[in-house]
PDB file of C-alpha atoms in Angstrom:
ATOM      1  CA  UNK A   1      36.372 157.429 122.707  1.00 89.00           C
ATOM      2  CA  UNK A   2      39.488 157.564 120.578  1.00 92.00           C
ATOM      3  CA  UNK A   3      41.776 156.369 123.278  1.00 93.00           C
ATOM      4  CA  UNK A   4      42.206 152.790 122.840  1.00 92.00           C
ATOM      5  CA  UNK A   5      44.860 150.247 124.481  1.00 89.00           C
ATOM      6  CA  UNK A   6      46.956 151.247 121.425  1.00 92.00           C
ATOM      7  CA  UNK A   7      46.193 154.805 120.922  1.00 95.00           C
ATOM      8  CA  UNK A   8      47.314 157.357 123.568  1.00 94.00           C
ATOM      9  CA  UNK A   9      48.089 160.751 121.671  1.00 96.00           C
ATOM     10  CA  UNK A  10      44.618 162.185 119.723  1.00 96.00           C
ATOM     11  CA  UNK A  11      45.015 165.037 117.552  1.00 96.00           C
ATOM     12  CA  UNK A  12      41.991 167.306 117.142  1.00 95.00           C
ATOM     13  CA  UNK A  13      41.296 170.384 115.030  1.00 95.00           C
ATOM     14  CA  UNK A  14      41.659 173.993 116.115  1.00 94.00           C
ATOM     15  CA  UNK A  15      40.217 176.547 113.862  1.00 95.00           C
ATOM     16  CA  UNK A  16      39.682 180.317 113.698  1.00 95.00           C
ATOM     17  CA  UNK A  17      36.445 182.369 114.322  1.00 95.00           C
ATOM     18  CA  UNK A  18      35.023 183.574 110.835  1.00 94.00           C
ATOM     19  CA  UNK A  19      35.108 187.438 110.494  1.00 93.00           C
ATOM     20  CA  UNK A  20      35.256 189.824 107.552  1.00 92.00           C
ATOM     21  CA  UNK A  21      38.501 191.329 105.985  1.00 93.00           C
ATOM     22  CA  UNK A  22      41.092 189.810 103.711  1.00 94.00           C
ATOM     23  CA  UNK A  23      43.483 188.800 106.812  1.00 95.00           C
ATOM     24  CA  UNK A  24      40.650 186.586 108.281  1.00 95.00           C
ATOM     25  CA  UNK A  25      40.383 184.940 105.202  1.00 95.00           C
ATOM     26  CA  UNK A  26      44.371 184.085 104.879  1.00 95.00           C
ATOM     27  CA  UNK A  27      44.680 183.230 108.633  1.00 95.00           C
ATOM     28  CA  UNK A  28      41.789 180.691 108.165  1.00 96.00           C
ATOM     29  CA  UNK A  29      43.168 179.345 104.966  1.00 95.00           C
ATOM     30  CA  UNK A  30      46.807 178.865 106.246  1.00 94.00           C
ATOM     31  CA  UNK A  31      45.106 177.022 109.456  1.00 95.00           C
ATOM     32  CA  UNK A  32      43.127 174.825 107.225  1.00 95.00           C
ATOM     33  CA  UNK A  33      46.279 174.106 105.254  1.00 94.00           C
ATOM     34  CA  UNK A  34      47.987 173.349 108.068  1.00 93.00           C
ATOM     35  CA  UNK A  35      45.079 171.045 109.461  1.00 94.00           C
ATOM     36  CA  UNK A  36      45.348 169.263 106.161  1.00 93.00           C
ATOM     37  CA  UNK A  37      49.150 168.612 106.354  1.00 92.00           C
ATOM     38  CA  UNK A  38      49.283 167.130 109.889  1.00 93.00           C
ATOM     39  CA  UNK A  39      45.988 165.257 109.902  1.00 94.00           C
ATOM     40  CA  UNK A  40      47.013 163.742 106.632  1.00 93.00           C
ATOM     41  CA  UNK A  41      50.355 162.899 107.689  1.00 93.00           C
ATOM     42  CA  UNK A  42      49.007 161.502 111.061  1.00 94.00           C
ATOM     43  CA  UNK A  43      46.479 159.278 109.642  1.00 93.00           C
ATOM     44  CA  UNK A  44      49.464 157.980 107.341  1.00 92.00           C
ATOM     45  CA  UNK A  45      51.615 157.022 110.236  1.00 92.00           C
ATOM     46  CA  UNK A  46      53.845 160.258 110.092  1.00 92.00           C
ATOM     47  CA  UNK A  47      52.189 162.278 112.811  1.00 92.00           C
ATOM     48  CA  UNK A  48      54.942 165.432 113.447  1.00 91.00           C
ATOM     49  CA  UNK A  49      52.470 168.292 115.404  1.00 90.00           C
ATOM     50  CA  UNK A  50      49.528 168.886 117.034  1.00 90.00           C
ATOM     51  CA  UNK A  51      47.609 172.252 118.346  1.00 90.00           C
ATOM     52  CA  UNK A  52      47.668 172.964 121.709  1.00 88.00           C
ATOM     53  CA  UNK A  53      43.963 174.108 121.525  1.00 90.00           C
ATOM     54  CA  UNK A  54      42.736 170.711 120.655  1.00 93.00           C
ATOM     55  CA  UNK A  55      45.298 167.882 121.738  1.00 93.00           C
ATOM     56  CA  UNK A  56      44.916 165.140 124.012  1.00 94.00           C
ATOM     57  CA  UNK A  57      47.377 162.432 125.434  1.00 94.00           C
ATOM     58  CA  UNK A  58      47.502 159.990 128.401  1.00 94.00           C
ATOM     59  CA  UNK A  59      49.435 160.954 131.544  1.00 94.00           C
ATOM     60  CA  UNK A  60      51.493 157.516 131.109  1.00 94.00           C
ATOM     61  CA  UNK A  61      52.756 158.788 127.556  1.00 93.00           C
ATOM     62  CA  UNK A  62      53.470 162.462 128.966  1.00 91.00           C
ATOM     63  CA  UNK A  63      56.045 161.008 131.789  1.00 92.00           C
ATOM     64  CA  UNK A  64      57.440 158.053 129.794  1.00 91.00           C
ATOM     65  CA  UNK A  65      58.467 160.682 127.421  1.00 88.00           C
ATOM     66  CA  UNK A  66      59.473 162.992 130.291  1.00 84.00           C
ATOM     67  CA  UNK A  67      57.078 165.556 129.475  1.00 81.00           C
ATOM     68  CA  UNK A  68      58.622 168.743 128.346  1.00 80.00           C
ATOM     69  CA  UNK A  69      61.836 168.272 129.534  1.00 76.00           C
ATOM     70  CA  UNK A  70      63.955 168.004 126.500  1.00 73.00           C
ATOM     71  CA  UNK A  71      62.372 171.621 125.419  1.00 71.00           C
ATOM     72  CA  UNK A  72      61.727 173.562 128.485  1.00 66.00           C
ATOM     73  CA  UNK A  73      64.004 176.481 126.970  1.00 69.00           C
ATOM     74  CA  UNK A  74      61.715 176.813 123.869  1.00 70.00           C
ATOM     75  CA  UNK A  75      59.734 179.767 124.767  1.00 62.00           C
ATOM     76  CA  UNK A  76      56.340 178.252 122.478  1.00 65.00           C
ATOM     77  CA  UNK A  77      55.574 175.261 120.828  1.00 68.00           C
ATOM     78  CA  UNK A  78      55.589 172.465 123.378  1.00 78.00           C
ATOM     79  CA  UNK A  79      52.382 170.930 121.878  1.00 81.00           C
ATOM     80  CA  UNK A  80      54.053 170.618 118.522  1.00 82.00           C
ATOM     81  CA  UNK A  81      57.684 169.457 120.106  1.00 86.00           C
ATOM     82  CA  UNK A  82      55.782 166.734 122.357  1.00 88.00           C
ATOM     83  CA  UNK A  83      54.025 165.404 119.669  1.00 90.00           C
ATOM     84  CA  UNK A  84      56.904 165.534 117.404  1.00 89.00           C
ATOM     85  CA  UNK A  85      59.171 163.479 120.030  1.00 89.00           C
ATOM     86  CA  UNK A  86      56.211 161.127 121.671  1.00 91.00           C
ATOM     87  CA  UNK A  87      54.305 159.755 118.274  1.00 92.00           C
ATOM     88  CA  UNK A  88      54.845 156.639 117.055  1.00 92.00           C
ATOM     89  CA  UNK A  89      53.754 155.044 113.887  1.00 92.00           C
ATOM     90  CA  UNK A  90      50.775 153.391 115.906  1.00 93.00           C
ATOM     91  CA  UNK A  91      50.119 155.342 119.038  1.00 94.00           C
ATOM     92  CA  UNK A  92      48.562 158.388 117.326  1.00 96.00           C
ATOM     93  CA  UNK A  93      45.079 159.283 115.613  1.00 95.00           C
ATOM     94  CA  UNK A  94      43.076 161.968 114.950  1.00 95.00           C
ATOM     95  CA  UNK A  95      39.677 163.420 115.683  1.00 95.00           C
ATOM     96  CA  UNK A  96      37.451 164.905 112.920  1.00 92.00           C
ATOM     97  CA  UNK A  97      34.205 164.847 114.985  1.00 93.00           C
ATOM     98  CA  UNK A  98      32.570 168.278 113.993  1.00 92.00           C
ATOM     99  CA  UNK A  99      31.740 168.378 117.714  1.00 94.00           C
ATOM    100  CA  UNK A 100      35.554 168.269 118.765  1.00 94.00           C
ATOM    101  CA  UNK A 101      36.407 171.538 116.747  1.00 95.00           C
ATOM    102  CA  UNK A 102      37.659 174.266 118.687  1.00 95.00           C
ATOM    103  CA  UNK A 103      37.398 178.054 117.460  1.00 95.00           C
ATOM    104  CA  UNK A 104      39.663 180.375 118.737  1.00 94.00           C
ATOM    105  CA  UNK A 105      39.495 184.433 118.419  1.00 94.00           C
ATOM    106  CA  UNK A 106      41.836 185.124 115.337  1.00 94.00           C
ATOM    107  CA  UNK A 107      44.672 187.841 115.037  1.00 92.00           C
ATOM    108  CA  UNK A 108      42.883 191.071 114.221  1.00 92.00           C
ATOM    109  CA  UNK A 109      46.024 192.740 112.770  1.00 93.00           C
ATOM    110  CA  UNK A 110      48.641 191.822 110.143  1.00 93.00           C
ATOM    111  CA  UNK A 111      51.524 192.375 112.516  1.00 91.00           C
ATOM    112  CA  UNK A 112      50.125 189.970 115.100  1.00 92.00           C
ATOM    113  CA  UNK A 113      49.439 187.515 113.081  1.00 92.00           C
ATOM    114  CA  UNK A 114      53.588 187.608 111.790  1.00 91.00           C
ATOM    115  CA  UNK A 115      54.636 187.948 115.520  1.00 88.00           C
ATOM    116  CA  UNK A 116      52.110 184.546 115.916  1.00 87.00           C
ATOM    117  CA  UNK A 117      53.742 183.174 112.605  1.00 88.00           C
ATOM    118  CA  UNK A 118      57.198 183.831 113.670  1.00 85.00           C
ATOM    119  CA  UNK A 119      56.823 181.951 117.070  1.00 82.00           C
ATOM    120  CA  UNK A 120      55.262 178.533 115.082  1.00 81.00           C
ATOM    121  CA  UNK A 121      58.211 178.601 112.637  1.00 79.00           C
ATOM    122  CA  UNK A 122      60.425 179.662 115.325  1.00 78.00           C
ATOM    123  CA  UNK A 123      59.122 175.779 116.922  1.00 76.00           C
ATOM    124  CA  UNK A 124      59.833 174.114 113.690  1.00 72.00           C
ATOM    125  CA  UNK A 125      63.742 174.176 113.847  1.00 73.00           C
ATOM    126  CA  UNK A 126      63.434 171.964 116.640  1.00 74.00           C
ATOM    127  CA  UNK A 127      61.218 169.126 114.546  1.00 78.00           C
ATOM    128  CA  UNK A 128      62.748 165.790 113.952  1.00 79.00           C
ATOM    129  CA  UNK A 129      64.885 166.189 110.792  1.00 80.00           C
ATOM    130  CA  UNK A 130      62.638 163.852 108.767  1.00 84.00           C
ATOM    131  CA  UNK A 131      59.657 166.251 109.742  1.00 84.00           C
ATOM    132  CA  UNK A 132      61.515 169.163 108.797  1.00 84.00           C
ATOM    133  CA  UNK A 133      62.803 167.639 105.252  1.00 89.00           C
ATOM    134  CA  UNK A 134      59.311 166.893 104.453  1.00 87.00           C
ATOM    135  CA  UNK A 135      57.993 170.328 105.249  1.00 86.00           C
ATOM    136  CA  UNK A 136      60.824 171.975 103.734  1.00 85.00           C
ATOM    137  CA  UNK A 137      60.156 169.925 100.550  1.00 89.00           C
ATOM    138  CA  UNK A 138      56.375 170.896 100.471  1.00 88.00           C
ATOM    139  CA  UNK A 139      57.233 174.574 100.536  1.00 86.00           C
ATOM    140  CA  UNK A 140      60.181 174.537  97.819  1.00 89.00           C
ATOM    141  CA  UNK A 141      58.442 172.434  95.777  1.00 91.00           C
ATOM    142  CA  UNK A 142      55.583 174.875  95.484  1.00 90.00           C
ATOM    143  CA  UNK A 143      57.966 177.979  95.257  1.00 90.00           C
ATOM    144  CA  UNK A 144      59.861 176.242  92.400  1.00 91.00           C
ATOM    145  CA  UNK A 145      56.617 175.087  90.642  1.00 91.00           C
ATOM    146  CA  UNK A 146      55.419 179.246  90.645  1.00 91.00           C
ATOM    147  CA  UNK A 147      58.688 180.429  89.315  1.00 91.00           C
ATOM    148  CA  UNK A 148      59.021 177.649  86.796  1.00 92.00           C
ATOM    149  CA  UNK A 149      55.351 178.445  85.565  1.00 91.00           C
ATOM    150  CA  UNK A 150      55.764 182.381  85.763  1.00 91.00           C
ATOM    151  CA  UNK A 151      59.009 181.765  83.632  1.00 92.00           C
ATOM    152  CA  UNK A 152      57.375 179.788  81.061  1.00 92.00           C
ATOM    153  CA  UNK A 153      54.927 182.251  80.343  1.00 91.00           C
ATOM    154  CA  UNK A 154      57.426 184.387  78.559  1.00 91.00           C
ATOM    155  CA  UNK A 155      58.454 181.324  76.354  1.00 90.00           C
ATOM    156  CA  UNK A 156      55.972 180.982  73.441  1.00 89.00           C
ATOM    157  CA  UNK A 157      57.051 177.321  73.215  1.00 89.00           C
ATOM    158  CA  UNK A 158      56.282 176.454  76.554  1.00 92.00           C
ATOM    159  CA  UNK A 159      53.075 179.046  77.156  1.00 92.00           C
ATOM    160  CA  UNK A 160      50.247 176.984  76.802  1.00 94.00           C
ATOM    161  CA  UNK A 161      51.591 173.779  78.536  1.00 92.00           C
ATOM    162  CA  UNK A 162      52.534 175.895  81.276  1.00 92.00           C
ATOM    163  CA  UNK A 163      49.030 177.194  81.336  1.00 94.00           C
ATOM    164  CA  UNK A 164      47.530 173.800  81.106  1.00 93.00           C
ATOM    165  CA  UNK A 165      49.867 172.436  83.853  1.00 91.00           C
ATOM    166  CA  UNK A 166      48.754 175.405  85.998  1.00 92.00           C
ATOM    167  CA  UNK A 167      45.075 174.485  85.509  1.00 94.00           C
ATOM    168  CA  UNK A 168      45.420 171.029  86.089  1.00 94.00           C
ATOM    169  CA  UNK A 169      47.164 171.679  89.628  1.00 91.00           C
ATOM    170  CA  UNK A 170      44.619 174.551  90.691  1.00 92.00           C
ATOM    171  CA  UNK A 171      41.781 172.257  89.838  1.00 95.00           C
ATOM    172  CA  UNK A 172      43.197 169.163  91.890  1.00 94.00           C
ATOM    173  CA  UNK A 173      44.087 171.711  94.537  1.00 92.00           C
ATOM    174  CA  UNK A 174      40.484 173.542  94.665  1.00 94.00           C
ATOM    175  CA  UNK A 175      38.990 169.651  94.865  1.00 95.00           C
ATOM    176  CA  UNK A 176      41.034 169.017  97.778  1.00 93.00           C
ATOM    177  CA  UNK A 177      40.339 172.207  99.760  1.00 94.00           C
ATOM    178  CA  UNK A 178      36.668 171.812  98.883  1.00 95.00           C
ATOM    179  CA  UNK A 179      36.691 168.480 100.272  1.00 94.00           C
ATOM    180  CA  UNK A 180      38.532 169.784 103.373  1.00 94.00           C
ATOM    181  CA  UNK A 181      36.213 172.605 104.030  1.00 95.00           C
ATOM    182  CA  UNK A 182      33.076 170.367 104.072  1.00 94.00           C
ATOM    183  CA  UNK A 183      34.757 168.078 106.542  1.00 92.00           C
ATOM    184  CA  UNK A 184      35.914 170.905 108.618  1.00 93.00           C
ATOM    185  CA  UNK A 185      32.994 173.422 108.674  1.00 91.00           C
ATOM    186  CA  UNK A 186      34.683 176.062 107.059  1.00 93.00           C
ATOM    187  CA  UNK A 187      33.869 178.205 104.016  1.00 90.00           C
ATOM    188  CA  UNK A 188      34.275 181.218 101.958  1.00 92.00           C
ATOM    189  CA  UNK A 189      37.958 180.453 101.468  1.00 94.00           C
ATOM    190  CA  UNK A 190      37.819 178.027  98.674  1.00 94.00           C
ATOM    191  CA  UNK A 191      38.463 180.929  95.654  1.00 92.00           C
ATOM    192  CA  UNK A 192      41.134 182.856  97.822  1.00 92.00           C
ATOM    193  CA  UNK A 193      42.866 179.708  98.218  1.00 93.00           C
ATOM    194  CA  UNK A 194      44.066 180.605  94.763  1.00 91.00           C
ATOM    195  CA  UNK A 195      45.754 183.654  95.833  1.00 92.00           C
ATOM    196  CA  UNK A 196      47.129 182.482  99.070  1.00 94.00           C
ATOM    197  CA  UNK A 197      48.379 179.146  98.029  1.00 92.00           C
ATOM    198  CA  UNK A 198      51.178 180.846  95.867  1.00 90.00           C
ATOM    199  CA  UNK A 199      51.707 183.746  98.514  1.00 91.00           C
ATOM    200  CA  UNK A 200      51.805 181.708 101.742  1.00 91.00           C
ATOM    201  CA  UNK A 201      55.373 179.999 100.985  1.00 88.00           C
ATOM    202  CA  UNK A 202      56.748 183.522 100.110  1.00 89.00           C
ATOM    203  CA  UNK A 203      55.375 185.011 103.404  1.00 90.00           C
ATOM    204  CA  UNK A 204      56.568 181.862 105.564  1.00 87.00           C
ATOM    205  CA  UNK A 205      59.875 181.681 103.723  1.00 86.00           C
ATOM    206  CA  UNK A 206      60.508 185.441 104.483  1.00 89.00           C
ATOM    207  CA  UNK A 207      59.487 185.158 108.117  1.00 88.00           C
ATOM    208  CA  UNK A 208      61.899 182.047 108.217  1.00 85.00           C
ATOM    209  CA  UNK A 209      64.758 184.021 107.026  1.00 86.00           C
ATOM    210  CA  UNK A 210      63.829 186.869 109.654  1.00 85.00           C
ATOM    211  CA  UNK A 211      64.030 184.118 112.277  1.00 80.00           C
ATOM    212  CA  UNK A 212      67.252 183.098 111.073  1.00 79.00           C
ATOM    213  CA  UNK A 213      69.171 186.483 111.053  1.00 78.00           C
ATOM    214  CA  UNK A 214      66.999 187.736 114.580  1.00 74.00           C
ATOM    215  CA  UNK A 215      69.131 187.938 117.551  1.00 64.00           C
ATOM    216  CA  UNK A 216      65.769 187.953 119.447  1.00 64.00           C
ATOM    217  CA  UNK A 217      63.552 185.044 119.749  1.00 59.00           C
ATOM    218  CA  UNK A 218      59.634 185.824 119.014  1.00 57.00           C
ATOM    219  CA  UNK A 219      58.014 186.385 122.186  1.00 59.00           C
ATOM    220  CA  UNK A 220      54.437 185.895 123.505  1.00 54.00           C
ATOM    221  CA  UNK A 221      52.947 189.544 124.418  1.00 54.00           C
TER     222      UNK A 221
END
């Protein structure tokens, strides 16, 4: 029902099943955060990716963009890269009806998740320059904030101001995460998000560095 005369690329929500354990909570939070990003950008007319688990486009759009021809040599990420190439400010919309969500089996081991993220991040280097700068800016801003926050904690003149800024930012983030969890029928990751939010940029940053210096492309099992 989201297909119209002007809308021929539909981004859906692909989540993971809820299971016990810290890894599962981290995987679901990272997936939720990614959904917040790509859905918000799409709504604002700046779509940059979609998930192959829940994505739709017309045959005409596929053939008019020569399908996956420009990235046939890329081992994974055809869904992301096709959206990145084919999207415009007016042809893309999102579907956030709960009946349309998909839930997949999550990685059950940390090394499996790391392997998965290495594939995802290796795809990101093929994004357009604008998309890359936006995403890099978001991650760098989080890293910079937490570095400055930690440094100011050791300065008596700025300690309470730093704590106040952290409290305000954390409150705003918790509100956003809670609202998104309600819309996407997620649960039990609100408070853990306070831990995962500062950790995730570092984890993904380390994975990016490993990919940069690795001679072997991350592969599917």
